């Protein structure tokens, strides 16, 4: 099949449709956000991996797959948090969502890694021959190339591979490191240049062609300096292709003392991408791509307007310090990201809904009212504060910012007590959430029973988080 687009469709459409069907089956389950993110990897990306590693994947297909994966996370309904935020790590307020576009780019970088490891192998014989016409793939990766300007007929796969590399390897322009070859700024007939004779004689930089007066060498000066047989036409092509802007920058710069290293493995990006001993190498490569597509959650500046000096790293990490179910963690995630389904919030999507509080039935049910201002919530937090004052921290006071973000006083001498207090706050928010959807009222007595059941359930666990929780509960004799 000669048509590249049709070939891509034939290669992936069947797998993509099967993936969507499998994910839709999981929508019948009451899964947490994190659970659905995990399924996008286990049931989604894993099915596409085998085909994506050796093949070109066009942009439309990548976008379609990413859209279906992201729609699955939100049950094919409203997207409450941006994709660029969900792609963040847990430490940055995301859910470690992995999109197919980033994964495909990672595969293409891995292809480069395997090629550079053994360029003369049977599998690499043809691409090695093709790229040798522009100095080899190692040299091309260091050049400021534009794929359309490279004087080669490349396959879609190799173009995608070069594009993936250009997305993470940034060229900080310097006149001293301006290459003559494969440079998108130095063109002849709208194609970048490469002359093998010049390259083999180490004529690589534009600065090497500058004479003592700061101008381009003439033909005789060039022959006297380098002593290689070059035709006047070839010489004129190179000299006429160099833009005047580069020449102005090179005036008075002097000639280079030595040539730069021509090994992409020695660059900062290459040390990450082509490392052979580094653990989690694929994750490190993905982080290079995600760095430019992820964004800070918009709730960070919002909450910072009300509370100063918030340590967001600690706040996002707090629910993951404990051995909790994803449903418990999700309540805190929704509250901080400001899309908890309180009735007043749901009014945006359904106009005929009654917005009165599920507990008191009087005030509009906003998130703040439900978790803090409602008389039933006030009574619950007072009872919890009294329990903490008696058993953990004397004269304990609880504020709305603590319910939202927890306690993060690293200088306090009562770190063990704070650890348990934050756990109780997280479980307390989940208790209020459960009460809302079970048509009951928050009750500290019921909360105490639930917490005891939770402590008993993790008592025999070998997980370090569970062991720490059990140990501290035993020390302070709470919920044991």
GROMACS .gro file of C-alpha atoms in nm:
model
  480
    1UNK     CA    1   0.000   0.000   0.000
    2UNK     CA    2   0.173   0.317  -0.123
    3UNK     CA    3  -0.043   0.579   0.048
    4UNK     CA    4   0.114   0.650   0.388
    5UNK     CA    5  -0.211   0.768   0.548
    6UNK     CA    6  -0.403   0.460   0.439
    7UNK     CA    7  -0.120   0.236   0.555
    8UNK     CA    8  -0.126   0.401   0.898
    9UNK     CA    9  -0.502   0.349   0.920
   10UNK     CA   10  -0.472  -0.018   0.828
   11UNK     CA   11  -0.196  -0.069   1.085
   12UNK     CA   12  -0.374   0.097   1.377
   13UNK     CA   13  -0.750   0.135   1.325
   14UNK     CA   14  -0.834  -0.223   1.425
   15UNK     CA   15  -0.619  -0.200   1.739
   16UNK     CA   16  -0.755   0.146   1.822
   17UNK     CA   17  -1.118   0.034   1.787
   18UNK     CA   18  -1.056  -0.273   2.001
   19UNK     CA   19  -0.892  -0.054   2.266
   20UNK     CA   20  -1.190   0.185   2.275
   21UNK     CA   21  -1.433  -0.106   2.306
   22UNK     CA   22  -1.233  -0.255   2.594
   23UNK     CA   23  -1.215   0.077   2.778
   24UNK     CA   24  -1.588   0.136   2.732
   25UNK     CA   25  -1.656  -0.195   2.907
   26UNK     CA   26  -1.474  -0.062   3.213
   27UNK     CA   27  -1.699   0.246   3.226
   28UNK     CA   28  -1.968   0.030   3.389
   29UNK     CA   29  -1.747   0.000   3.697
   30UNK     CA   30  -1.736   0.262   3.971
   31UNK     CA   31  -1.363   0.328   3.942
   32UNK     CA   32  -1.158   0.609   4.087
   33UNK     CA   33  -0.979   0.863   3.869
   34UNK     CA   34  -0.644   0.703   3.943
   35UNK     CA   35  -0.790   0.362   3.861
   36UNK     CA   36  -0.906   0.484   3.519
   37UNK     CA   37  -0.566   0.643   3.454
   38UNK     CA   38  -0.405   0.307   3.531
   39UNK     CA   39  -0.644   0.136   3.288
   40UNK     CA   40  -0.551   0.377   3.007
   41UNK     CA   41  -0.201   0.230   3.040
   42UNK     CA   42  -0.291  -0.134   3.106
   43UNK     CA   43  -0.582  -0.172   2.862
   44UNK     CA   44  -0.507   0.118   2.626
   45UNK     CA   45  -0.144   0.202   2.563
   46UNK     CA   46  -0.020  -0.154   2.615
   47UNK     CA   47  -0.227  -0.270   2.315
   48UNK     CA   48  -0.080  -0.001   2.090
   49UNK     CA   49   0.283  -0.035   2.198
   50UNK     CA   50   0.386  -0.325   1.975
   51UNK     CA   51   0.261  -0.156   1.657
   52UNK     CA   52   0.390   0.192   1.747
   53UNK     CA   53   0.753   0.091   1.814
   54UNK     CA   54   0.856   0.016   1.451
   55UNK     CA   55   0.592   0.218   1.259
   56UNK     CA   56   0.508   0.576   1.169
   57UNK     CA   57   0.199   0.711   1.348
   58UNK     CA   58   0.036   1.017   1.192
   59UNK     CA   59  -0.079   1.315   1.395
   60UNK     CA   60  -0.452   1.261   1.341
   61UNK     CA   61  -0.432   0.906   1.473
   62UNK     CA   62  -0.224   1.011   1.775
   63UNK     CA   63  -0.472   1.286   1.859
   64UNK     CA   64  -0.765   1.047   1.818
   65UNK     CA   65  -0.608   0.791   2.054
   66UNK     CA   66  -0.522   1.060   2.310
   67UNK     CA   67  -0.876   1.195   2.293
   68UNK     CA   68  -1.031   0.853   2.353
   69UNK     CA   69  -0.796   0.786   2.648
   70UNK     CA   70  -0.869   1.123   2.805
   71UNK     CA   71  -1.243   1.088   2.749
   72UNK     CA   72  -1.230   0.753   2.928
   73UNK     CA   73  -1.072   0.916   3.235
   74UNK     CA   74  -1.375   1.147   3.256
   75UNK     CA   75  -1.629   0.875   3.163
   76UNK     CA   76  -1.696   1.046   2.826
   77UNK     CA   77  -1.841   1.343   3.013
   78UNK     CA   78  -1.719   1.689   3.109
   79UNK     CA   79  -1.343   1.728   3.155
   80UNK     CA   80  -1.300   1.899   3.490
   81UNK     CA   81  -0.921   1.929   3.488
   82UNK     CA   82  -0.700   2.013   3.191
   83UNK     CA   83  -0.509   1.738   3.016
   84UNK     CA   84  -0.185   1.933   3.070
   85UNK     CA   85  -0.251   1.921   3.447
   86UNK     CA   86  -0.354   1.553   3.463
   87UNK     CA   87  -0.027   1.467   3.285
   88UNK     CA   88   0.168   1.609   3.580
   89UNK     CA   89   0.319   1.381   3.841
   90UNK     CA   90   0.145   1.338   4.177
   91UNK     CA   91   0.397   1.582   4.326
   92UNK     CA   92   0.276   1.855   4.087
   93UNK     CA   93  -0.098   1.803   4.124
   94UNK     CA   94  -0.151   1.553   3.842
   95UNK     CA   95  -0.231   1.184   3.808
   96UNK     CA   96   0.068   1.065   3.603
   97UNK     CA   97  -0.148   1.036   3.291
   98UNK     CA   98   0.058   0.918   2.993
   99UNK     CA   99  -0.058   1.027   2.650
  100UNK     CA  100   0.005   0.823   2.336
  101UNK     CA  101   0.186   1.108   2.156
  102UNK     CA  102   0.452   1.127   2.427
  103UNK     CA  103   0.483   0.748   2.436
  104UNK     CA  104   0.527   0.731   2.058
  105UNK     CA  105   0.798   0.999   2.070
  106UNK     CA  106   0.974   0.799   2.341
  107UNK     CA  107   0.974   0.494   2.115
  108UNK     CA  108   1.135   0.696   1.836
  109UNK     CA  109   1.410   0.819   2.071
  110UNK     CA  110   1.471   0.460   2.177
  111UNK     CA  111   1.510   0.368   1.810
  112UNK     CA  112   1.790   0.628   1.787
  113UNK     CA  113   1.947   0.483   2.101
  114UNK     CA  114   1.955   0.131   1.956
  115UNK     CA  115   2.080   0.260   1.621
  116UNK     CA  116   2.371   0.450   1.775
  117UNK     CA  117   2.465   0.146   1.980
  118UNK     CA  118   2.529  -0.060   1.665
  119UNK     CA  119   2.485   0.142   1.341
  120UNK     CA  120   2.641  -0.125   1.117
  121UNK     CA  121   2.416  -0.412   1.223
  122UNK     CA  122   2.198  -0.588   0.967
  123UNK     CA  123   1.885  -0.408   1.089
  124UNK     CA  124   2.054  -0.067   1.066
  125UNK     CA  125   2.235  -0.115   0.735
  126UNK     CA  126   1.985   0.077   0.519
  127UNK     CA  127   1.928   0.378   0.752
  128UNK     CA  128   2.303   0.395   0.814
  129UNK     CA  129   2.361   0.422   0.438
  130UNK     CA  130   2.090   0.688   0.399
  131UNK     CA  131   2.214   0.911   0.681
  132UNK     CA  132   2.579   0.872   0.574
  133UNK     CA  133   2.490   1.109   0.288
  134UNK     CA  134   2.454   1.393   0.541
  135UNK     CA  135   2.741   1.301   0.775
  136UNK     CA  136   2.571   1.017   0.961
  137UNK     CA  137   2.286   1.021   1.211
  138UNK     CA  138   2.517   1.114   1.502
  139UNK     CA  139   2.619   1.437   1.327
  140UNK     CA  140   2.269   1.514   1.196
  141UNK     CA  141   2.124   1.502   1.548
  142UNK     CA  142   2.356   1.787   1.650
  143UNK     CA  143   2.267   2.005   1.350
  144UNK     CA  144   2.004   2.278   1.344
  145UNK     CA  145   1.808   2.093   1.078
  146UNK     CA  146   1.461   2.139   0.942
  147UNK     CA  147   1.325   1.807   0.821
  148UNK     CA  148   1.180   1.947   0.496
  149UNK     CA  149   1.517   2.107   0.409
  150UNK     CA  150   1.734   1.795   0.454
  151UNK     CA  151   1.858   1.690   0.105
  152UNK     CA  152   1.737   1.331   0.147
  153UNK     CA  153   1.424   1.134   0.063
  154UNK     CA  154   1.330   1.007   0.408
  155UNK     CA  155   1.058   0.767   0.514
  156UNK     CA  156   0.777   0.894   0.736
  157UNK     CA  157   0.921   0.690   1.023
  158UNK     CA  158   1.264   0.855   0.998
  159UNK     CA  159   1.103   1.198   0.971
  160UNK     CA  160   0.902   1.130   1.285
  161UNK     CA  161   1.217   1.010   1.461
  162UNK     CA  162   1.401   1.334   1.371
  163UNK     CA  163   1.101   1.540   1.477
  164UNK     CA  164   1.090   1.365   1.816
  165UNK     CA  165   1.458   1.446   1.873
  166UNK     CA  166   1.413   1.811   1.772
  167UNK     CA  167   1.133   1.847   2.029
  168UNK     CA  168   1.371   1.780   2.319
  169UNK     CA  169   1.712   1.885   2.183
  170UNK     CA  170   1.705   2.265   2.180
  171UNK     CA  171   1.961   2.460   1.975
  172UNK     CA  172   2.094   2.756   2.169
  173UNK     CA  173   2.235   2.955   1.878
  174UNK     CA  174   2.598   3.052   1.907
  175UNK     CA  175   2.807   3.193   1.618
  176UNK     CA  176   3.102   2.982   1.733
  177UNK     CA  177   2.897   2.659   1.703
  178UNK     CA  178   2.707   2.742   1.385
  179UNK     CA  179   2.738   2.438   1.156
  180UNK     CA  180   2.760   2.480   0.779
  181UNK     CA  181   2.598   2.145   0.709
  182UNK     CA  182   2.233   2.044   0.755
  183UNK     CA  183   2.162   2.397   0.878
  184UNK     CA  184   1.811   2.523   0.804
  185UNK     CA  185   1.950   2.878   0.765
  186UNK     CA  186   2.218   2.786   0.512
  187UNK     CA  187   2.038   2.667   0.198
  188UNK     CA  188   2.088   2.616  -0.174
  189UNK     CA  189   1.774   2.575  -0.385
  190UNK     CA  190   1.574   2.565  -0.062
  191UNK     CA  191   1.767   2.262   0.070
  192UNK     CA  192   2.033   2.257   0.341
  193UNK     CA  193   2.388   2.176   0.234
  194UNK     CA  194   2.622   1.885   0.282
  195UNK     CA  195   2.949   1.827   0.096
  196UNK     CA  196   3.124   1.509   0.201
  197UNK     CA  197   3.475   1.624   0.098
  198UNK     CA  198   3.453   1.932   0.319
  199UNK     CA  199   3.308   1.735   0.609
  200UNK     CA  200   3.576   1.464   0.587
  201UNK     CA  201   3.842   1.737   0.607
  202UNK     CA  202   3.687   1.873   0.929
  203UNK     CA  203   3.538   2.184   0.770
  204UNK     CA  204   3.225   2.198   0.983
  205UNK     CA  205   3.176   2.547   1.130
  206UNK     CA  206   3.097   2.875   0.954
  207UNK     CA  207   3.363   3.042   1.171
  208UNK     CA  208   3.627   2.829   0.997
  209UNK     CA  209   3.551   3.013   0.671
  210UNK     CA  210   3.621   3.359   0.816
  211UNK     CA  211   3.955   3.526   0.736
  212UNK     CA  212   4.162   3.753   0.961
  213UNK     CA  213   3.964   4.058   0.844
  214UNK     CA  214   3.637   3.912   0.970
  215UNK     CA  215   3.504   3.845   0.619
  216UNK     CA  216   3.441   3.527   0.424
  217UNK     CA  217   3.751   3.380   0.260
  218UNK     CA  218   3.793   3.414  -0.113
  219UNK     CA  219   3.863   3.109  -0.326
  220UNK     CA  220   4.243   3.135  -0.315
  221UNK     CA  221   4.246   3.195   0.063
  222UNK     CA  222   4.032   2.885   0.109
  223UNK     CA  223   4.264   2.666  -0.101
  224UNK     CA  224   4.573   2.796   0.079
  225UNK     CA  225   4.418   2.740   0.424
  226UNK     CA  226   4.266   2.394   0.379
  227UNK     CA  227   4.454   2.259   0.078
  228UNK     CA  228   4.170   2.043  -0.053
  229UNK     CA  229   4.047   2.026  -0.413
  230UNK     CA  230   3.718   2.216  -0.432
  231UNK     CA  231   3.556   2.341  -0.751
  232UNK     CA  232   3.475   2.714  -0.781
  233UNK     CA  233   3.106   2.626  -0.820
  234UNK     CA  234   3.099   2.422  -0.499
  235UNK     CA  235   3.284   2.700  -0.318
  236UNK     CA  236   3.040   2.962  -0.447
  237UNK     CA  237   2.738   2.753  -0.342
  238UNK     CA  238   2.858   2.737   0.020
  239UNK     CA  239   2.970   3.099   0.047
  240UNK     CA  240   2.657   3.243  -0.114
  241UNK     CA  241   2.432   3.031   0.109
  242UNK     CA  242   2.564   3.176   0.437
  243UNK     CA  243   2.322   3.450   0.556
  244UNK     CA  244   2.458   3.799   0.619
  245UNK     CA  245   2.316   3.793   0.973
  246UNK     CA  246   2.547   3.508   1.074
  247UNK     CA  247   2.846   3.689   0.919
  248UNK     CA  248   2.771   4.004   1.119
  249UNK     CA  249   2.768   3.802   1.442
  250UNK     CA  250   3.099   3.638   1.349
  251UNK     CA  251   3.285   3.964   1.281
  252UNK     CA  252   3.562   4.002   1.534
  253UNK     CA  253   3.478   3.667   1.695
  254UNK     CA  254   3.799   3.504   1.578
  255UNK     CA  255   3.856   3.148   1.465
  256UNK     CA  256   3.761   2.852   1.686
  257UNK     CA  257   4.041   2.698   1.893
  258UNK     CA  258   3.902   2.349   1.846
  259UNK     CA  259   3.605   2.173   1.693
  260UNK     CA  260   3.308   2.084   1.915
  261UNK     CA  261   3.235   1.724   2.013
  262UNK     CA  262   3.025   1.556   1.746
  263UNK     CA  263   2.870   1.296   1.974
  264UNK     CA  264   2.503   1.347   2.070
  265UNK     CA  265   2.552   1.110   2.367
  266UNK     CA  266   2.766   1.381   2.535
  267UNK     CA  267   2.491   1.646   2.526
  268UNK     CA  268   2.269   1.704   2.829
  269UNK     CA  269   1.972   1.550   2.647
  270UNK     CA  270   2.183   1.264   2.511
  271UNK     CA  271   2.306   1.171   2.858
  272UNK     CA  272   1.942   1.109   2.954
  273UNK     CA  273   1.815   0.952   2.631
  274UNK     CA  274   2.110   0.730   2.547
  275UNK     CA  275   2.212   0.621   2.897
  276UNK     CA  276   2.273   0.248   2.927
  277UNK     CA  277   2.295   0.218   3.305
  278UNK     CA  278   2.025   0.462   3.416
  279UNK     CA  279   1.713   0.313   3.576
  280UNK     CA  280   1.369   0.427   3.459
  281UNK     CA  281   1.523   0.547   3.132
  282UNK     CA  282   1.190   0.557   2.946
  283UNK     CA  283   1.036   0.762   3.225
  284UNK     CA  284   1.323   1.010   3.208
  285UNK     CA  285   1.284   1.042   2.831
  286UNK     CA  286   0.908   1.096   2.866
  287UNK     CA  287   0.969   1.370   3.122
  288UNK     CA  288   1.170   1.562   2.859
  289UNK     CA  289   0.867   1.565   2.628
  290UNK     CA  290   0.613   1.632   2.903
  291UNK     CA  291   0.811   1.925   3.038
  292UNK     CA  292   0.682   2.144   2.754
  293UNK     CA  293   0.322   2.019   2.751
  294UNK     CA  294   0.235   2.003   3.122
  295UNK     CA  295   0.116   2.310   3.312
  296UNK     CA  296   0.074   2.429   3.669
  297UNK     CA  297  -0.281   2.368   3.797
  298UNK     CA  298  -0.484   2.689   3.782
  299UNK     CA  299  -0.591   2.630   4.142
  300UNK     CA  300  -0.236   2.706   4.260
  301UNK     CA  301  -0.260   3.084   4.203
  302UNK     CA  302  -0.627   3.076   4.310
  303UNK     CA  303  -0.563   2.928   4.655
  304UNK     CA  304  -0.242   3.131   4.693
  305UNK     CA  305  -0.458   3.445   4.691
  306UNK     CA  306  -0.616   3.327   5.018
  307UNK     CA  307  -0.330   3.144   5.192
  308UNK     CA  308   0.033   3.256   5.182
  309UNK     CA  309   0.346   3.041   5.157
  310UNK     CA  310   0.178   2.716   5.058
  311UNK     CA  311   0.418   2.428   5.002
  312UNK     CA  312   0.244   2.271   4.704
  313UNK     CA  313   0.480   1.977   4.678
  314UNK     CA  314   0.386   1.867   5.031
  315UNK     CA  315   0.017   1.940   4.973
  316UNK     CA  316  -0.010   1.727   4.659
  317UNK     CA  317   0.196   1.447   4.818
  318UNK     CA  318   0.005   1.437   5.147
  319UNK     CA  319  -0.262   1.173   5.056
  320UNK     CA  320   0.011   0.946   4.921
  321UNK     CA  321   0.193   0.934   5.257
  322UNK     CA  322  -0.072   0.692   5.384
  323UNK     CA  323  -0.200   0.354   5.273
  324UNK     CA  324  -0.542   0.472   5.157
  325UNK     CA  325  -0.781   0.367   4.884
  326UNK     CA  326  -0.794   0.586   4.575
  327UNK     CA  327  -1.154   0.681   4.655
  328UNK     CA  328  -1.037   0.844   4.980
  329UNK     CA  329  -0.756   1.033   4.807
  330UNK     CA  330  -0.987   1.142   4.529
  331UNK     CA  331  -1.203   1.350   4.764
  332UNK     CA  332  -0.905   1.568   4.858
  333UNK     CA  333  -0.803   1.587   4.491
  334UNK     CA  334  -1.148   1.710   4.386
  335UNK     CA  335  -1.169   1.964   4.667
  336UNK     CA  336  -0.831   2.123   4.596
  337UNK     CA  337  -0.893   2.122   4.219
  338UNK     CA  338  -1.229   2.290   4.287
  339UNK     CA  339  -1.458   2.048   4.106
  340UNK     CA  340  -1.608   1.858   4.399
  341UNK     CA  341  -1.972   1.780   4.299
  342UNK     CA  342  -2.144   2.002   4.553
  343UNK     CA  343  -2.493   2.101   4.437
  344UNK     CA  344  -2.405   2.464   4.374
  345UNK     CA  345  -2.121   2.352   4.144
  346UNK     CA  346  -2.349   2.108   3.958
  347UNK     CA  347  -2.584   2.400   3.884
  348UNK     CA  348  -2.345   2.487   3.599
  349UNK     CA  349  -2.444   2.168   3.419
  350UNK     CA  350  -2.804   2.117   3.531
  351UNK     CA  351  -3.019   2.425   3.588
  352UNK     CA  352  -3.321   2.260   3.752
  353UNK     CA  353  -3.128   2.109   4.046
  354UNK     CA  354  -3.214   2.196   4.407
  355UNK     CA  355  -2.904   2.357   4.559
  356UNK     CA  356  -2.997   2.332   4.927
  357UNK     CA  357  -2.741   2.159   5.151
  358UNK     CA  358  -2.771   1.781   5.177
  359UNK     CA  359  -2.727   1.809   5.557
  360UNK     CA  360  -2.898   2.123   5.687
  361UNK     CA  361  -3.132   2.175   5.389
  362UNK     CA  362  -3.121   2.553   5.434
  363UNK     CA  363  -2.809   2.712   5.281
  364UNK     CA  364  -2.684   2.667   4.923
  365UNK     CA  365  -2.453   2.365   4.910
  366UNK     CA  366  -2.117   2.506   4.809
  367UNK     CA  367  -1.800   2.310   4.871
  368UNK     CA  368  -1.699   2.540   5.156
  369UNK     CA  369  -2.042   2.514   5.317
  370UNK     CA  370  -2.060   2.136   5.288
  371UNK     CA  371  -1.716   2.066   5.436
  372UNK     CA  372  -1.683   2.357   5.679
  373UNK     CA  373  -1.974   2.600   5.732
  374UNK     CA  374  -2.269   2.363   5.764
  375UNK     CA  375  -2.377   2.319   6.130
  376UNK     CA  376  -2.333   1.943   6.096
  377UNK     CA  377  -1.982   1.986   5.954
  378UNK     CA  378  -1.897   2.237   6.229
  379UNK     CA  379  -2.008   1.990   6.496
  380UNK     CA  380  -1.808   1.711   6.334
  381UNK     CA  381  -1.483   1.913   6.315
  382UNK     CA  382  -1.532   2.037   6.673
  383UNK     CA  383  -1.565   1.680   6.797
  384UNK     CA  384  -1.257   1.576   6.598
  385UNK     CA  385  -1.058   1.876   6.729
  386UNK     CA  386  -1.158   1.787   7.085
  387UNK     CA  387  -1.042   1.428   7.031
  388UNK     CA  388  -0.707   1.549   6.892
  389UNK     CA  389  -0.663   1.792   7.186
  390UNK     CA  390  -0.716   1.512   7.437
  391UNK     CA  391  -0.508   1.242   7.267
  392UNK     CA  392  -0.247   1.408   7.044
  393UNK     CA  393  -0.188   1.785   7.061
  394UNK     CA  394  -0.310   1.994   7.353
  395UNK     CA  395  -0.484   2.325   7.267
  396UNK     CA  396  -0.534   2.207   6.909
  397UNK     CA  397  -0.709   2.446   6.669
  398UNK     CA  398  -0.841   2.357   6.326
  399UNK     CA  399  -0.898   2.607   6.044
  400UNK     CA  400  -1.046   2.577   5.696
  401UNK     CA  401  -0.700   2.601   5.536
  402UNK     CA  402  -0.596   2.296   5.741
  403UNK     CA  403  -0.897   2.099   5.621
  404UNK     CA  404  -0.804   2.193   5.265
  405UNK     CA  405  -0.429   2.147   5.273
  406UNK     CA  406  -0.338   1.974   5.600
  407UNK     CA  407  -0.061   2.071   5.843
  408UNK     CA  408   0.291   2.116   5.703
  409UNK     CA  409   0.507   2.258   5.981
  410UNK     CA  410   0.846   2.097   5.920
  411UNK     CA  411   1.000   2.284   6.214
  412UNK     CA  412   0.753   2.146   6.466
  413UNK     CA  413   0.880   1.892   6.717
  414UNK     CA  414   0.550   1.706   6.697
  415UNK     CA  415   0.591   1.550   6.353
  416UNK     CA  416   0.447   1.217   6.470
  417UNK     CA  417   0.134   1.384   6.602
  418UNK     CA  418   0.098   1.593   6.284
  419UNK     CA  419   0.126   1.276   6.076
  420UNK     CA  420  -0.180   1.130   6.253
  421UNK     CA  421  -0.370   1.460   6.249
  422UNK     CA  422  -0.336   1.487   5.871
  423UNK     CA  423  -0.457   1.128   5.837
  424UNK     CA  424  -0.765   1.205   6.047
  425UNK     CA  425  -0.840   1.516   5.840
  426UNK     CA  426  -0.822   1.318   5.513
  427UNK     CA  427  -1.046   1.045   5.656
  428UNK     CA  428  -1.277   1.315   5.797
  429UNK     CA  429  -1.330   1.471   5.454
  430UNK     CA  430  -1.408   1.128   5.313
  431UNK     CA  431  -1.656   1.067   5.596
  432UNK     CA  432  -1.843   1.390   5.510
  433UNK     CA  433  -1.837   1.292   5.142
  434UNK     CA  434  -1.985   0.949   5.222
  435UNK     CA  435  -2.251   1.104   5.444
  436UNK     CA  436  -2.361   1.333   5.160
  437UNK     CA  437  -2.413   1.048   4.914
  438UNK     CA  438  -2.567   0.807   5.167
  439UNK     CA  439  -2.829   1.062   5.281
  440UNK     CA  440  -2.698   1.060   5.637
  441UNK     CA  441  -2.532   1.321   5.859
  442UNK     CA  442  -2.165   1.346   5.959
  443UNK     CA  443  -2.115   1.183   6.297
  444UNK     CA  444  -1.793   1.165   6.495
  445UNK     CA  445  -1.908   0.842   6.661
  446UNK     CA  446  -1.959   0.678   6.320
  447UNK     CA  447  -1.629   0.827   6.203
  448UNK     CA  448  -1.451   0.672   6.501
  449UNK     CA  449  -1.589   0.327   6.415
  450UNK     CA  450  -1.486   0.368   6.050
  451UNK     CA  451  -1.134   0.476   6.149
  452UNK     CA  452  -1.099   0.176   6.382
  453UNK     CA  453  -1.204  -0.052   6.096
  454UNK     CA  454  -0.947   0.116   5.869
  455UNK     CA  455  -0.669   0.070   6.128
  456UNK     CA  456  -0.765  -0.296   6.173
  457UNK     CA  457  -0.766  -0.351   5.795
  458UNK     CA  458  -0.406  -0.233   5.757
  459UNK     CA  459  -0.281  -0.389   6.082
  460UNK     CA  460  -0.125  -0.695   5.918
  461UNK     CA  461   0.000  -0.514   5.610
  462UNK     CA  462   0.375  -0.515   5.538
  463UNK     CA  463   0.350  -0.182   5.360
  464UNK     CA  464   0.584   0.078   5.516
  465UNK     CA  465   0.311   0.344   5.522
  466UNK     CA  466   0.073   0.110   5.702
  467UNK     CA  467   0.343   0.002   5.948
  468UNK     CA  468   0.419   0.364   6.035
  469UNK     CA  469   0.051   0.442   6.088
  470UNK     CA  470  -0.001   0.137   6.312
  471UNK     CA  471   0.313   0.217   6.511
  472UNK     CA  472   0.206   0.577   6.580
  473UNK     CA  473  -0.151   0.474   6.668
  474UNK     CA  474  -0.003   0.231   6.921
  475UNK     CA  475   0.229   0.496   7.068
  476UNK     CA  476  -0.054   0.745   7.121
  477UNK     CA  477  -0.318   0.481   7.189
  478UNK     CA  478  -0.566   0.614   6.932
  479UNK     CA  479  -0.816   0.401   6.739
  480UNK     CA  480  -0.646   0.078   6.851
   0.00000   0.00000   0.00000
